[in-house]
Amino acid sequence: MGLLTAAVVGTIGAGGAVVAAPFVLGAAGFSAAGITAGSYAAGMMSADAVANGGAVAPGTTTAVLQSAGAAGLGTAATAATASAGGATAALLAFLI
């Protein structure tokens, strides 16, 4: 694979990650209405609550993902998601 191919695949990966993020969060149970009962997110919330004495602490993975699921990705989260998606896709293009 050449650099041009990796750049194109990385760009597609970046866009795909940003578009897919809300759907993936919703499928995991992080929604605008809160955490969906019986979902993967509910299991994460339960584990966090047990570990923190009955509440989910601010800044935990569960809290951050629920915030993104409820309000959408902010500017920084969109940039981080695009960077991770692009880097992963470009790396996979080199490996394949």
Short mmCIF file of C-alpha atoms in Angstrom, two decimals:
data_model
loop_
_atom_site.label_atom_id
_atom_site.label_comp_id
_atom_site.label_asym_id
_atom_site.label_seq_id
_atom_site.Cartn_x
_atom_site.Cartn_y
_atom_site.Cartn_z
CA MET A 1 0.00 0.00 0.00
CA GLY A 2 1.21 3.45 -0.79
CA LEU A 3 0.92 6.62 1.22
CA LEU A 4 -1.84 7.94 -1.02
CA THR A 5 -3.93 4.83 -0.44
CA ALA A 6 -3.37 5.06 3.31
CA ALA A 7 -4.35 8.75 3.25
CA VAL A 8 -7.56 8.05 1.35
CA VAL A 9 -8.47 5.10 3.57
CA GLY A 10 -7.64 7.17 6.67
CA THR A 11 -9.88 10.00 5.52
CA ILE A 12 -12.75 7.62 4.90
CA GLY A 13 -12.12 6.01 8.28
CA ALA A 14 -12.20 9.39 10.02
CA GLY A 15 -15.54 10.32 8.46
CA GLY A 16 -16.96 6.88 9.07
CA ALA A 17 -16.03 6.95 12.75
CA VAL A 18 -17.71 10.32 13.30
CA VAL A 19 -20.88 9.22 11.50
CA ALA A 20 -20.98 5.83 13.27
CA ALA A 21 -20.32 7.09 16.82
CA PRO A 22 -23.92 8.12 17.67
CA PHE A 23 -25.27 4.83 16.34
CA VAL A 24 -22.72 2.80 18.28
CA LEU A 25 -23.45 4.72 21.48
CA GLY A 26 -27.19 4.17 21.00
CA ALA A 27 -26.72 0.46 20.31
CA ALA A 28 -24.69 0.13 23.52
CA GLY A 29 -27.52 1.76 25.48
CA PHE A 30 -26.36 5.37 25.84
CA SER A 31 -29.33 7.44 24.66
CA ALA A 32 -30.80 10.92 25.00
CA ALA A 33 -33.41 9.50 27.38
CA GLY A 34 -30.76 7.98 29.65
CA ILE A 35 -29.19 4.57 29.94
CA THR A 36 -31.36 1.82 28.46
CA ALA A 37 -32.38 -0.89 30.93
CA GLY A 38 -30.76 -4.28 30.32
CA SER A 39 -28.14 -2.86 27.94
CA TYR A 40 -24.36 -3.00 27.99
CA ALA A 41 -24.45 0.58 29.31
CA ALA A 42 -26.67 -0.53 32.20
CA GLY A 43 -24.07 -3.15 33.15
CA MET A 44 -21.34 -0.51 33.06
CA MET A 45 -23.45 1.83 35.20
CA SER A 46 -24.14 -0.90 37.72
CA ALA A 47 -20.46 -1.81 38.03
CA ASP A 48 -19.50 1.86 38.47
CA ALA A 49 -22.19 2.38 41.09
CA VAL A 50 -21.03 -0.64 43.10
CA ALA A 51 -17.40 0.48 42.88
CA ASN A 52 -18.22 4.05 43.93
CA GLY A 53 -20.60 3.42 46.81
CA GLY A 54 -23.89 3.71 44.94
CA ALA A 55 -23.32 6.50 42.45
CA VAL A 56 -21.57 6.93 39.11
CA ALA A 57 -18.69 9.34 39.64
CA PRO A 58 -18.27 12.27 37.24
CA GLY A 59 -15.55 11.74 34.66
CA THR A 60 -15.81 7.95 34.58
CA THR A 61 -16.09 6.18 31.25
CA THR A 62 -19.77 5.54 31.87
CA ALA A 63 -20.47 9.20 32.65
CA VAL A 64 -18.56 10.47 29.60
CA LEU A 65 -20.24 8.00 27.22
CA GLN A 66 -23.69 8.84 28.63
CA SER A 67 -22.99 12.52 28.14
CA ALA A 68 -22.01 11.89 24.52
CA GLY A 69 -25.08 9.67 24.01
CA ALA A 70 -27.41 12.32 25.45
CA ALA A 71 -25.95 15.49 23.97
CA GLY A 72 -23.95 14.22 21.00
CA LEU A 73 -20.25 14.60 20.41
CA GLY A 74 -18.75 18.00 21.14
CA THR A 75 -15.97 19.55 19.10
CA ALA A 76 -13.14 17.90 21.03
CA ALA A 77 -14.84 14.49 21.03
CA THR A 78 -15.56 14.75 17.31
CA ALA A 79 -11.91 15.57 16.63
CA ALA A 80 -10.72 12.70 18.84
CA THR A 81 -13.12 10.26 17.20
CA ALA A 82 -12.07 11.35 13.71
CA SER A 83 -8.38 11.07 14.63
CA ALA A 84 -8.77 7.61 16.11
CA GLY A 85 -10.90 6.39 13.19
CA GLY A 86 -8.53 7.81 10.61
CA ALA A 87 -5.42 6.45 12.30
CA THR A 88 -6.95 3.01 12.71
CA ALA A 89 -8.10 2.85 9.10
CA ALA A 90 -4.72 4.04 7.78
CA LEU A 91 -2.88 1.51 9.94
CA LEU A 92 -5.14 -1.28 8.72
CA ALA A 93 -4.50 -0.18 5.12
CA PHE A 94 -0.77 -0.65 5.68
CA LEU A 95 -1.22 -4.03 7.36
CA ILE A 96 -3.51 -5.51 4.72
#
